[in-house]
Short mmCIF file of C-alpha atoms and ligand atoms in Angstrom, two decimals:
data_model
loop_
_atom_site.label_atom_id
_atom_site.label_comp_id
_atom_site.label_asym_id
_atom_site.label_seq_id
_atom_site.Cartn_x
_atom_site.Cartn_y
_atom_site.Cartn_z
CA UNK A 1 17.15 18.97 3.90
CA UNK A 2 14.71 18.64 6.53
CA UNK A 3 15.32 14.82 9.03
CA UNK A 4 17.27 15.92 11.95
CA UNK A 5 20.95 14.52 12.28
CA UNK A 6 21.58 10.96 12.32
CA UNK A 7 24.33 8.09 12.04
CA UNK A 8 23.52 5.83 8.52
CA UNK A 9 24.86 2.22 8.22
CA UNK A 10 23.67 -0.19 5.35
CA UNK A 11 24.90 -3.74 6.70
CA UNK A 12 24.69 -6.57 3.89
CA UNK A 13 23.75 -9.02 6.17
CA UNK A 14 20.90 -9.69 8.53
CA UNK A 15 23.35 -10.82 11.20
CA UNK A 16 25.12 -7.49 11.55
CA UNK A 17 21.69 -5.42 11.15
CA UNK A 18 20.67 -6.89 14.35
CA UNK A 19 23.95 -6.03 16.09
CA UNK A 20 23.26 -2.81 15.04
CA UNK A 21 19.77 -2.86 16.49
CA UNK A 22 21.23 -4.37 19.40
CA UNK A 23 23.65 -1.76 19.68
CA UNK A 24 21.66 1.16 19.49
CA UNK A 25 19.35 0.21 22.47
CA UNK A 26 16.02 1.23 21.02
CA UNK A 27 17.57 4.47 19.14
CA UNK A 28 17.43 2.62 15.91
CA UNK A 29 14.87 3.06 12.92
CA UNK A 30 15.10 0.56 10.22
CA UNK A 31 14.73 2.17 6.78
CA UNK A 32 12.92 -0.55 4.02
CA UNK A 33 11.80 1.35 1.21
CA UNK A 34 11.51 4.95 3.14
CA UNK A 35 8.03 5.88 1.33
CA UNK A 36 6.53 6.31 4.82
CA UNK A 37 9.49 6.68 6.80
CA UNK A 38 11.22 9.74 5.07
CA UNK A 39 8.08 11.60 5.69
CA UNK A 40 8.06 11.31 8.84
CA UNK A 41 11.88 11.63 9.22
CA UNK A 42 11.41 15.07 7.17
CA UNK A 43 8.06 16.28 9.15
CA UNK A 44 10.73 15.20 12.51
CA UNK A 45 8.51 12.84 13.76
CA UNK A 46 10.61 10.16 13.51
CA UNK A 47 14.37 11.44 14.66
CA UNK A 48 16.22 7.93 14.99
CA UNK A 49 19.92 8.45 16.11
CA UNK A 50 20.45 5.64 13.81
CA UNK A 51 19.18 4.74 10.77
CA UNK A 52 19.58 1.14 9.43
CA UNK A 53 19.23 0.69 5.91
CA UNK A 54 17.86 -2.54 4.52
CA UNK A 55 18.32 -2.31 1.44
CA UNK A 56 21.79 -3.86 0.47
CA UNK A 57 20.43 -7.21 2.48
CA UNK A 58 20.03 -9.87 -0.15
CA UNK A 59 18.83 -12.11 1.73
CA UNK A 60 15.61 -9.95 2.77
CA UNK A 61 14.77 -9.93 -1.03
CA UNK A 62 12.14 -12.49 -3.09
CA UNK A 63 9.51 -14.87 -2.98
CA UNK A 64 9.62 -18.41 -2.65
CA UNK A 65 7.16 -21.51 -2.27
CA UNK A 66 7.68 -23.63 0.39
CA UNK A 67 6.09 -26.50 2.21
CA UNK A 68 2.59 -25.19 3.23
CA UNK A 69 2.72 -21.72 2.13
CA UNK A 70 4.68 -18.81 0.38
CA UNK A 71 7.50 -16.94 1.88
CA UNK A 72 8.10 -13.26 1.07
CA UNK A 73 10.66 -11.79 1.85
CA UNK A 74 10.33 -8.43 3.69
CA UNK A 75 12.50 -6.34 1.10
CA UNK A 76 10.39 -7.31 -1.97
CA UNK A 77 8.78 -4.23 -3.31
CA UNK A 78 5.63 -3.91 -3.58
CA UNK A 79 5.65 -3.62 -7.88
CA UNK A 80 7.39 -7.01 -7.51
CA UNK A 81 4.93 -8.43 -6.06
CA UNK A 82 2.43 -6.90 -8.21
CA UNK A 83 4.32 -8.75 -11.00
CA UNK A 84 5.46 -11.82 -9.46
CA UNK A 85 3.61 -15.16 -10.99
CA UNK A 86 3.92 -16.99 -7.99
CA UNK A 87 1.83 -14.48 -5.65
CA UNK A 88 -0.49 -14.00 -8.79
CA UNK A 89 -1.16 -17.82 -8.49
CA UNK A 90 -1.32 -18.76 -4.79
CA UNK A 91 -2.17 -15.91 -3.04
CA UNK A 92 -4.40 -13.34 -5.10
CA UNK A 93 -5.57 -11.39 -2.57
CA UNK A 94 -1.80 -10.02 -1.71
CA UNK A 95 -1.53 -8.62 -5.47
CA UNK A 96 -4.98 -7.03 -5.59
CA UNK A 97 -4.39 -5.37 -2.37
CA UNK A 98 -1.02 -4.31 -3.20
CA UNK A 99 -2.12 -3.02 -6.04
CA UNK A 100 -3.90 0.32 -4.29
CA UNK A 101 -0.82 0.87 -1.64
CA UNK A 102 0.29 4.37 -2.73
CA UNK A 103 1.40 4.92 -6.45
CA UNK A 104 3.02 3.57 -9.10
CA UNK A 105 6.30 5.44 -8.11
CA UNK A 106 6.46 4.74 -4.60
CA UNK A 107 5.80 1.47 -5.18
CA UNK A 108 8.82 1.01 -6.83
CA UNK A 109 10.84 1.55 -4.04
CA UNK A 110 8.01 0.79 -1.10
CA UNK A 111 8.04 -2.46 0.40
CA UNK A 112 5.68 -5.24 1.50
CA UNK A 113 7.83 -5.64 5.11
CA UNK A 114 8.33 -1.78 5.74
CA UNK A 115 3.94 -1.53 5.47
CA UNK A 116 3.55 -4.77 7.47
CA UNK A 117 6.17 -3.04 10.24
CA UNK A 118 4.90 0.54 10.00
CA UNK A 119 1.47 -0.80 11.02
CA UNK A 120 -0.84 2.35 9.79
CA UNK A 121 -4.17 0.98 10.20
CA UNK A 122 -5.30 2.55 7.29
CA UNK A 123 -3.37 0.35 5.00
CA UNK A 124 -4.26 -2.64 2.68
CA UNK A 125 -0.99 -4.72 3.80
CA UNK A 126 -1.58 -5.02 7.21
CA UNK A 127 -5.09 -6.06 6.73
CA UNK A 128 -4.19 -8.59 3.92
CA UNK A 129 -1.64 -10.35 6.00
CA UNK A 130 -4.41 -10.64 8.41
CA UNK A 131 -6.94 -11.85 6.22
CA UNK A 132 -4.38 -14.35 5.00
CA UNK A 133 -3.88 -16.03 8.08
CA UNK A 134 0.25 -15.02 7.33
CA UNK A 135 3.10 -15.01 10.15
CA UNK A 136 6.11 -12.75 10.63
CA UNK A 137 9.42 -14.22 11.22
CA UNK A 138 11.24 -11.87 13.52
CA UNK A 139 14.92 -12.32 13.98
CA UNK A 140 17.50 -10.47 16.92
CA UNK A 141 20.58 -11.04 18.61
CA UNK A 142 18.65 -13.20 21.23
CA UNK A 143 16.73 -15.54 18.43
CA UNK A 144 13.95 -15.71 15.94
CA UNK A 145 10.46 -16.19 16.46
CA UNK A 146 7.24 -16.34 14.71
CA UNK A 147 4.48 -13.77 15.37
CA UNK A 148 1.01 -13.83 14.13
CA UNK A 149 -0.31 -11.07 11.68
CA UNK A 150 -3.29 -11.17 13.74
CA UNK A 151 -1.36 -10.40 17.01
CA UNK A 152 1.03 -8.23 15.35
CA UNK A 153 -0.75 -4.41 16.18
CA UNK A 154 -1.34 -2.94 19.09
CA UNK A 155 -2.65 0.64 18.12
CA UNK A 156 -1.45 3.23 15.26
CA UNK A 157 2.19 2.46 14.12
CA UNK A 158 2.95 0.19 17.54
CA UNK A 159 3.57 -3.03 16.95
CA UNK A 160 4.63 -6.22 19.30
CA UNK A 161 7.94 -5.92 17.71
CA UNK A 162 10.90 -4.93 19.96
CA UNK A 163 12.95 -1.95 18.97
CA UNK A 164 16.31 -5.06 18.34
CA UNK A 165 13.90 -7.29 16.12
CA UNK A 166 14.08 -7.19 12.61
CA UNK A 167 11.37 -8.74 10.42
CA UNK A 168 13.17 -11.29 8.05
CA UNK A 169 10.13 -13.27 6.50
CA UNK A 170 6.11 -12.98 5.67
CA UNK A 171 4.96 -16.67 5.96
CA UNK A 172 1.48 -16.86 3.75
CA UNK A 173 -0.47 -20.58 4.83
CA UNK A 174 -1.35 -22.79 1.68
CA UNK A 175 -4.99 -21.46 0.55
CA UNK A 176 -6.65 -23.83 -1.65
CA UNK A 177 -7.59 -23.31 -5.50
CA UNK A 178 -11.05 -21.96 -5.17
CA UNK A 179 -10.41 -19.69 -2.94
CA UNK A 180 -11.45 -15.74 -4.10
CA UNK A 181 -10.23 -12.60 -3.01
CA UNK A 182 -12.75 -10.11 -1.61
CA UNK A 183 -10.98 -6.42 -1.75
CA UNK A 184 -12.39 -3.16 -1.71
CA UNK A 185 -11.31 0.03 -0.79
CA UNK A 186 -13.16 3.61 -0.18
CA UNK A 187 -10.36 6.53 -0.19
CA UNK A 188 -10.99 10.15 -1.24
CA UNK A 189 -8.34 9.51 -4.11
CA UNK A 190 -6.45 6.86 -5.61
CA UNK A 191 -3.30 6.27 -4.10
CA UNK A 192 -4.93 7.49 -0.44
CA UNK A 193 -4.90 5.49 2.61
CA UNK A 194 -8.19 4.09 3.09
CA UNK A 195 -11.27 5.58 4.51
CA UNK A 196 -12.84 1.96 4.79
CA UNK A 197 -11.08 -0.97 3.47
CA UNK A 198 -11.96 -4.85 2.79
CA UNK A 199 -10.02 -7.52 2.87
CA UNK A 200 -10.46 -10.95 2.54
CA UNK A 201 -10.40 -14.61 0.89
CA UNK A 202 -12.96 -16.83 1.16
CA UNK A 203 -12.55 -20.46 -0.05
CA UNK A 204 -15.28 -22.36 -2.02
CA UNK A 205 -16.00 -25.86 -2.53
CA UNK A 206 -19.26 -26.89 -3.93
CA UNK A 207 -21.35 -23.95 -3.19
CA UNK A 208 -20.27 -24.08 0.02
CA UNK A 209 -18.13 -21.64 2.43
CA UNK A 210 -15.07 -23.92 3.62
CA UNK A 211 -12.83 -21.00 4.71
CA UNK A 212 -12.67 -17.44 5.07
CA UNK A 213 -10.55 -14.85 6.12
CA UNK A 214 -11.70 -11.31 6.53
CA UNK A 215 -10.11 -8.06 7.63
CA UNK A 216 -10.78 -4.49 7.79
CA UNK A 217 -8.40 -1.33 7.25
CA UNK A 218 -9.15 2.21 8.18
CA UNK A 219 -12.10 0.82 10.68
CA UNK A 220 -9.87 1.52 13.68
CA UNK A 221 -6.80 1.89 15.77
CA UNK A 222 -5.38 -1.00 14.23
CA UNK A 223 -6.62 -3.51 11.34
CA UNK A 224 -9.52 -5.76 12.73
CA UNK A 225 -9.61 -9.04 12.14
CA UNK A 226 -13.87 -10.13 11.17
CA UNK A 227 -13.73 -12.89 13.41
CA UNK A 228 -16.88 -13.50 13.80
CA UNK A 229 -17.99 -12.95 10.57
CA UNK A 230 -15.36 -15.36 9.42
CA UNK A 231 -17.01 -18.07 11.88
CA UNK A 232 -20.43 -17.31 10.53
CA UNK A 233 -19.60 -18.05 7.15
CA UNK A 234 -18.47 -21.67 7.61
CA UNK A 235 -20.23 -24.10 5.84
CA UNK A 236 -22.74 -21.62 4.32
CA UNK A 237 -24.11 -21.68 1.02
CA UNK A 238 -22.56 -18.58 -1.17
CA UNK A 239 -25.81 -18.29 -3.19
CA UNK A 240 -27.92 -18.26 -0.24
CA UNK A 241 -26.33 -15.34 2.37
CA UNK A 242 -28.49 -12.88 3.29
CA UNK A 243 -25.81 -9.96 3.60
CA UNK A 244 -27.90 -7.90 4.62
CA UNK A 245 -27.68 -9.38 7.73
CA UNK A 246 -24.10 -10.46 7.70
CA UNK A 247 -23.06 -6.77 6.98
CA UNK A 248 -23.68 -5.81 10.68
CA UNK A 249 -21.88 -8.97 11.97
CA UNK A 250 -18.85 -8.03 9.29
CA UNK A 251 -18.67 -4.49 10.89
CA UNK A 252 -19.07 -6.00 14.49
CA UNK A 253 -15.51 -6.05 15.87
CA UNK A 254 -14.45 -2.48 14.16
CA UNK A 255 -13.90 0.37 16.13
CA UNK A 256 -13.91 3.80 13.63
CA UNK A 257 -13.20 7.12 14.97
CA UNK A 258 -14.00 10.63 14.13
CA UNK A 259 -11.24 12.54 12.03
CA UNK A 260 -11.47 15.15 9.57
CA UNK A 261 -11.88 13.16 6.88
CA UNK A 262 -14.96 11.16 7.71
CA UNK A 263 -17.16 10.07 10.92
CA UNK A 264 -17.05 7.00 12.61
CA UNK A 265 -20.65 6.40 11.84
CA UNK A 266 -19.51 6.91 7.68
CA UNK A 267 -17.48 4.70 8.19
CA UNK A 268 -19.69 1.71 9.24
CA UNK A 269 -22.21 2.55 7.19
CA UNK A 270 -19.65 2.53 4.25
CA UNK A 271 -18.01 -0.60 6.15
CA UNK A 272 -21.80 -1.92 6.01
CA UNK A 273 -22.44 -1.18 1.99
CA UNK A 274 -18.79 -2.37 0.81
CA UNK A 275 -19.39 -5.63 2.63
CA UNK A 276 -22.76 -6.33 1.33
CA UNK A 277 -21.44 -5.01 -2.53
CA UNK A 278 -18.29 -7.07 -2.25
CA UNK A 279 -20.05 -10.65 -1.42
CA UNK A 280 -22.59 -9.84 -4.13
CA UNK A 281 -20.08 -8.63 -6.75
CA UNK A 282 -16.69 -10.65 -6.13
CA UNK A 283 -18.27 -14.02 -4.30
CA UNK A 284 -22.26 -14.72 -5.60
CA UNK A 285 -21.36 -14.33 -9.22
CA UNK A 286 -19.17 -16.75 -9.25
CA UNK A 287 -21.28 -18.96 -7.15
CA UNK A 288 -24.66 -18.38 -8.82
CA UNK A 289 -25.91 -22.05 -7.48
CA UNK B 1 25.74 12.08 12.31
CA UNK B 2 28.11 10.54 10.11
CA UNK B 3 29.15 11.35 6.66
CA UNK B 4 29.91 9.20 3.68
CA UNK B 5 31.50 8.81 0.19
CA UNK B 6 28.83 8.62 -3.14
CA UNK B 7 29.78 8.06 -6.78
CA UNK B 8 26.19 8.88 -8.83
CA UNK B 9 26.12 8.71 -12.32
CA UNK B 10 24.16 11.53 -12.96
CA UNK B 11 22.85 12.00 -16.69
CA UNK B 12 25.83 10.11 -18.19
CA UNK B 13 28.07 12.55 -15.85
CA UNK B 14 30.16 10.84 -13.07
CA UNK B 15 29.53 13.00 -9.73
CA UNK B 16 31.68 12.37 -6.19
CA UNK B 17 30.80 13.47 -3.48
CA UNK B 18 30.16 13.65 0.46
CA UNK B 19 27.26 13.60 1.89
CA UNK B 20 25.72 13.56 4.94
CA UNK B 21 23.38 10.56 6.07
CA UNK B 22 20.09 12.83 5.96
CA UNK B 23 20.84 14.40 2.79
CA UNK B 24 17.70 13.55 0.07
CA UNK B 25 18.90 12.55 -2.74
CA UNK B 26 16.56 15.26 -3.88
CA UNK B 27 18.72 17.80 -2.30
CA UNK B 28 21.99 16.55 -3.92
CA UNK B 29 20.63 16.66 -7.35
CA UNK B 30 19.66 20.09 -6.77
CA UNK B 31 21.82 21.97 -4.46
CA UNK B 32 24.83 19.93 -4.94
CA UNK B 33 24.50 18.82 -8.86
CA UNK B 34 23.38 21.50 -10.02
CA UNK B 35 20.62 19.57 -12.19
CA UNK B 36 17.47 22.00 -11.36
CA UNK B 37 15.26 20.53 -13.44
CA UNK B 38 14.42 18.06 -10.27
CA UNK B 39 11.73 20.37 -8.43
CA UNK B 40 11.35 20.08 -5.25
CA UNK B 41 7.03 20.78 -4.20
CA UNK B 42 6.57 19.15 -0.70
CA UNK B 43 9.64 17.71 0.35
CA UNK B 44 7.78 14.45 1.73
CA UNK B 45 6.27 12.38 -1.04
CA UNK B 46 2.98 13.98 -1.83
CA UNK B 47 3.35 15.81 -5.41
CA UNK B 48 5.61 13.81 -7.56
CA UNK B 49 7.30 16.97 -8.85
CA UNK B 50 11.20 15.55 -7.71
CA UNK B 51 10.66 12.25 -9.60
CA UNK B 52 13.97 11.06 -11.00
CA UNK B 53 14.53 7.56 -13.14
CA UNK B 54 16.93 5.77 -10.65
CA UNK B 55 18.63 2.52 -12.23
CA UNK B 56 15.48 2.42 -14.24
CA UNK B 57 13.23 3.42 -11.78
CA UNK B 58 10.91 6.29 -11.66
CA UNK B 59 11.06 7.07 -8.01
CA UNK B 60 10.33 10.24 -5.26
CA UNK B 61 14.16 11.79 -4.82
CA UNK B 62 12.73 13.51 -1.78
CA UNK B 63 11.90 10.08 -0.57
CA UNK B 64 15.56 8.54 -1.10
CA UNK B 65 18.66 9.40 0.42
CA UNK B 66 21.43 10.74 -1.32
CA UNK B 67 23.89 7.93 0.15
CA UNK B 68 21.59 5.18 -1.25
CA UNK B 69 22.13 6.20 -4.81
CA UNK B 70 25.45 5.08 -4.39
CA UNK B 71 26.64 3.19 -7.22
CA UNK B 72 23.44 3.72 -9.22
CA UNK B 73 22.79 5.89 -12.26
CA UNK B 74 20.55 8.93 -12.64
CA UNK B 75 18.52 10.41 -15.33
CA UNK B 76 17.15 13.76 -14.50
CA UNK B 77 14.95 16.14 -16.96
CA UNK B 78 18.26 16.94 -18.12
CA UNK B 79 19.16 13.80 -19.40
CA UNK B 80 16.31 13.44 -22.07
CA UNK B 81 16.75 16.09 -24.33
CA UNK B 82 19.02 15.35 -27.23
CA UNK B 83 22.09 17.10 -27.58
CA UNK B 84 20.75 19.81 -30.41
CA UNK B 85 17.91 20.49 -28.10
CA UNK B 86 15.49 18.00 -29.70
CA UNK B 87 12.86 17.17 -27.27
CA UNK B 88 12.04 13.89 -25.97
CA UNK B 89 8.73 12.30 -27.29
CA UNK B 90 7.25 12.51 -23.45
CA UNK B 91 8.52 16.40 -23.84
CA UNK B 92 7.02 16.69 -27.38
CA UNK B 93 3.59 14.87 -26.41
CA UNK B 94 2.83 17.51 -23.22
CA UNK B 95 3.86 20.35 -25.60
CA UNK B 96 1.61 19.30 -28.44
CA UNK B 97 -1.13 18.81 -25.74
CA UNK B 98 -0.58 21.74 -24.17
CA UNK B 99 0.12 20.05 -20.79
CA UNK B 100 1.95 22.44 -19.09
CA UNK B 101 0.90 26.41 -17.74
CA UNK B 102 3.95 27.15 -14.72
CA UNK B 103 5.80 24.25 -15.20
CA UNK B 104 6.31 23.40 -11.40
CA UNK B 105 4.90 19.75 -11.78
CA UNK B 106 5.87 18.93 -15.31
CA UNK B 107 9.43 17.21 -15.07
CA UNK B 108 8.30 14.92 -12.40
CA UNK B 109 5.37 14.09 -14.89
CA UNK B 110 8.05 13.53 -17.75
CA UNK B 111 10.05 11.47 -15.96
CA UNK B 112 7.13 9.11 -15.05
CA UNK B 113 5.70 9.21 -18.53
CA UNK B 114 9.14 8.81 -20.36
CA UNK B 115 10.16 5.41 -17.59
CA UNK B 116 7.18 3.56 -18.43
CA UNK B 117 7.21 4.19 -22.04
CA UNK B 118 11.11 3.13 -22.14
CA UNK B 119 10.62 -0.38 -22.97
CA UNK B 120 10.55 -1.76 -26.57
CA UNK B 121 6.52 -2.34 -26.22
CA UNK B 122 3.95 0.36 -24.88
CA UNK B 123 2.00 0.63 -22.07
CA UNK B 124 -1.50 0.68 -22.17
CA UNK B 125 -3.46 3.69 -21.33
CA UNK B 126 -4.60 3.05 -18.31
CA UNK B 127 -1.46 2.10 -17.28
CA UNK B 128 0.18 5.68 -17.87
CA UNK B 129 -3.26 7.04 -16.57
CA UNK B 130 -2.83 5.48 -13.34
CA UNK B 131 0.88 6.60 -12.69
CA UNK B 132 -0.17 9.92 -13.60
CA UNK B 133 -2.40 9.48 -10.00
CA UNK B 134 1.15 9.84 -8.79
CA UNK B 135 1.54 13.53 -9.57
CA UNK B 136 -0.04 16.82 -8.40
CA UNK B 137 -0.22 19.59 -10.93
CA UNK B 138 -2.17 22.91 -9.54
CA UNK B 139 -2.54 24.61 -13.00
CA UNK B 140 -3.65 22.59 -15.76
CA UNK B 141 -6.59 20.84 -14.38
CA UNK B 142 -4.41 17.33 -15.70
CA UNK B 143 -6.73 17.14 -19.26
CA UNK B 144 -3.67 18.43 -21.12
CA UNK B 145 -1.48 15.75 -19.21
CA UNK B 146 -4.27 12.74 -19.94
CA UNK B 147 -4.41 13.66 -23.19
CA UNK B 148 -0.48 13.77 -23.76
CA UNK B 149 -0.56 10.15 -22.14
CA UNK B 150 -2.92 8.69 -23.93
CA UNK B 151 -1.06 9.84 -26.81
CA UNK B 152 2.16 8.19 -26.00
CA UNK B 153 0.37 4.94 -24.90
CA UNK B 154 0.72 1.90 -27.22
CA UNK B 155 -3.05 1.24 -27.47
CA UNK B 156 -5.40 3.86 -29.64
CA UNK B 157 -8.89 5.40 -28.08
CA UNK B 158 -8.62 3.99 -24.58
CA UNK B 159 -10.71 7.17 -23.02
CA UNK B 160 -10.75 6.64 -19.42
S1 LIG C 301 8.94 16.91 -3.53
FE1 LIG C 301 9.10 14.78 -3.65
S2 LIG C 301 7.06 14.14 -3.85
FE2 LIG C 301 6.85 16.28 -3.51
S1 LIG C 302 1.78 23.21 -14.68
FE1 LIG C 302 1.81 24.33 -12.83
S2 LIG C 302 1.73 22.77 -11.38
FE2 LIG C 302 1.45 21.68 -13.16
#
């Protein structure tokens, strides 16, 4: 047994999960599906004096359609939404990239709000929610409010979330049929966080780029957002991009470090190749006129 | 730090106990249980070698608190072998395949193996290949363990 001491409640409701947030004046830690968090409560880098578990909160569970968009609900594992036929048909993307968080087994338990909360920046949720243009409903004592993915991460595993506020929905916008998922992922094994990671969906109509949403994982202190690669692509012709050239735009707004796994410079030039082999694997096939 | 009532259904076997809050559920099965077959590697979700099959579930025990298996119901190495010691076709599969040297790593890898191949239909291959990313073994250089799962998978030949 290695966490340090600490109090354990499991409310059932959402209502008396924030009063325990509330209560515990930033001491808290919420525990989702732990396969981040008990590391780090075990390696005592996370010692909470209170731990609030999640997990007997119904109303944190499932996906639903609803006008506009897809809600998700925080405490859906991530194998559910592998299997779930409503992700599968309006939002891709979401199952591809869930597919390479962690393994098999800790994706049982693991869920999509705990990874969109933790905020590693090598991960493919954060990224994806990015990409996708989705918001996070945050609920406390004093209210609920909406926060952009995009706005979401300040640096590695800080987030604008306040210690009392409790993330109670993913809101996914409405992406048109046509639209194709770009994902790709460089990581020393399977089941590793990222060295380099795409993200992305990028909507078609005749030929033509009508929307696109593109984000990178493992490219810096937090996701990045390829904003301006995303405005470049507008109203371009898939069959005609020179990637070449839109590979250094792509990589533009990253920020990789040195660590002991790889360079900052191997990681742009990776960030560089994936790009270019993603748009002419996943996108120009498709698009061959 | 606050302690706190379980009833696990360990194995068919009805267990009470109290825990504290930061108690694995690893750590109950083990030390408290007595069920040693759950083997405890890295303690923090690395090497697969604590998997259990909660409610159904192949999951990390090191990354699960004992007082959130409350109410649920356990199956441990333990559980699989039938009563006159006949082995479990996962078991039988990694013997015949010679999938094993210390043993360390092997009943997470059962446990894995024998949840997704539960259901009335097999998985394929690759699906039992890709779980198997899941676990660390340091002996057997994992051909033995491929081979075993490819074995046990519902569709013939799939190599890779
Ligand atoms: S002991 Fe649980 S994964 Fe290693
Ligand atoms: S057999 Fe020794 S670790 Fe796998």
């Amino acid at each position: 047994m290695k966490p340090a001491p600490f109090d354990y409640v499991a409310p059932d409701t959402i209502e008396d999960a924030c009063k325990h947030l509330t209560e515990a004046g930033g001491g808290a830690t919420v525990l989702a599906g732990g396969q981040t968090l008990m590391p780090l409560l075990a390696l005592r880098l996370s010692q909470p004096f209170i731990l609030v578990d999640i997990n007997r909160i119904a109303a944190l569970k499932g996906v639903s359609r609803t006008d506009g968009g897809t809600r998700v609900g925080p405490m859906t594992r991530q194998n559910e939404i592998i299997a779930n036929s409503t992700l599968a048909a309006a939002l891709p993307l979401l199952v591809t990239a869930t597919r390479h968080v962690g393994h098999w087994q800790t994706r049982n338990r693991g869920t999509i709000g705990g990874s969109i909360a933790l905020g590693e920046p090598a991960a493919e949720l954060p990224a994806t929610a990015i990409a996708l243009g989705a918001r996070v409903e945050a609920r406390s004592a004093r209210g609920t409010r909406e926060i952009a993915a995009a706005d979401l991460y300040i640096g590695p595993y800080s987030t604008a979330l306040q210690p009392d506020e409790l993330i109670t929905a993913i809101r996914f916008p409405e992406w048109p049929a046509g639209t194709l998922p770009l994902f790709r992922e460089v990581a020393q094994r399977p089941g590793d966080f990222a060295l380099v990671g795409l993200t992305g969906a990028v909507t078609v109509e005749d030929g033509r780029i009508s929307r696109a949403g593109i984000a990178w994982f493992g490219m810096g202190p937090t996701p990045v957002r390829a904003s301006q690669l995303e405005k470049a692509l507008l109203g371009q012709r898939v069959a005609g991009l020179d990637v070449q050239a839109l590979a250094e735009l792509a990589i533009a707004e990253t920020a990789p470090f040195d660590d002991h796994h790889a360079t900052a410079e191997y990681r742009r030039t990776v960030g560089r190749r994936i790009f270019a082999r993603t748009v002419s694997e996943q996108l120009q096939p498709r698009n061959a006129t | 730090m606050s302690q706190h009532n379980i009833q696990v259904t360990v194995n068919g076997r009805l267990h009470t106990a109290t825990v504290e809050g930061r108690l694995t559920l690893s750590d109950f099965l083990r030390v408290e249980a007595g069920y040693t077959g759950v083997h405890i590697g890295c303690e923090h979700g690395v090497c697969g070698a604590c998997t259990v099959i909660v409610d159904g579930q192949a999951v990390r025990s090191c990354l699960m608190l004992a007082v959130q298996a409350d109410g649920s119901s356990i199956t441990t190495v333990e559980g699989l072998t039938a009563p006159d010691g006949t082995l479990h076709p996962v078991q039988q599969a990694l013997r015949d395949e010679h999938a094993l040297q210390c043993g360390f790593c092997t009943p997470g890898v059962v446990m894995t193996l024998a949840a997704l191949t539960s259901g009335a239909s097999k998985p394929a291959a690759r699906t039992l290949l890709d779980a198997l990313s899941g676990h660390v073994c340091r002996c057997t250089g994992y051909q033995g363990i491929r081979r075993a799962a490819i074995k046990l998978a519902g569709e013939p030949g799939a190599k890779k």
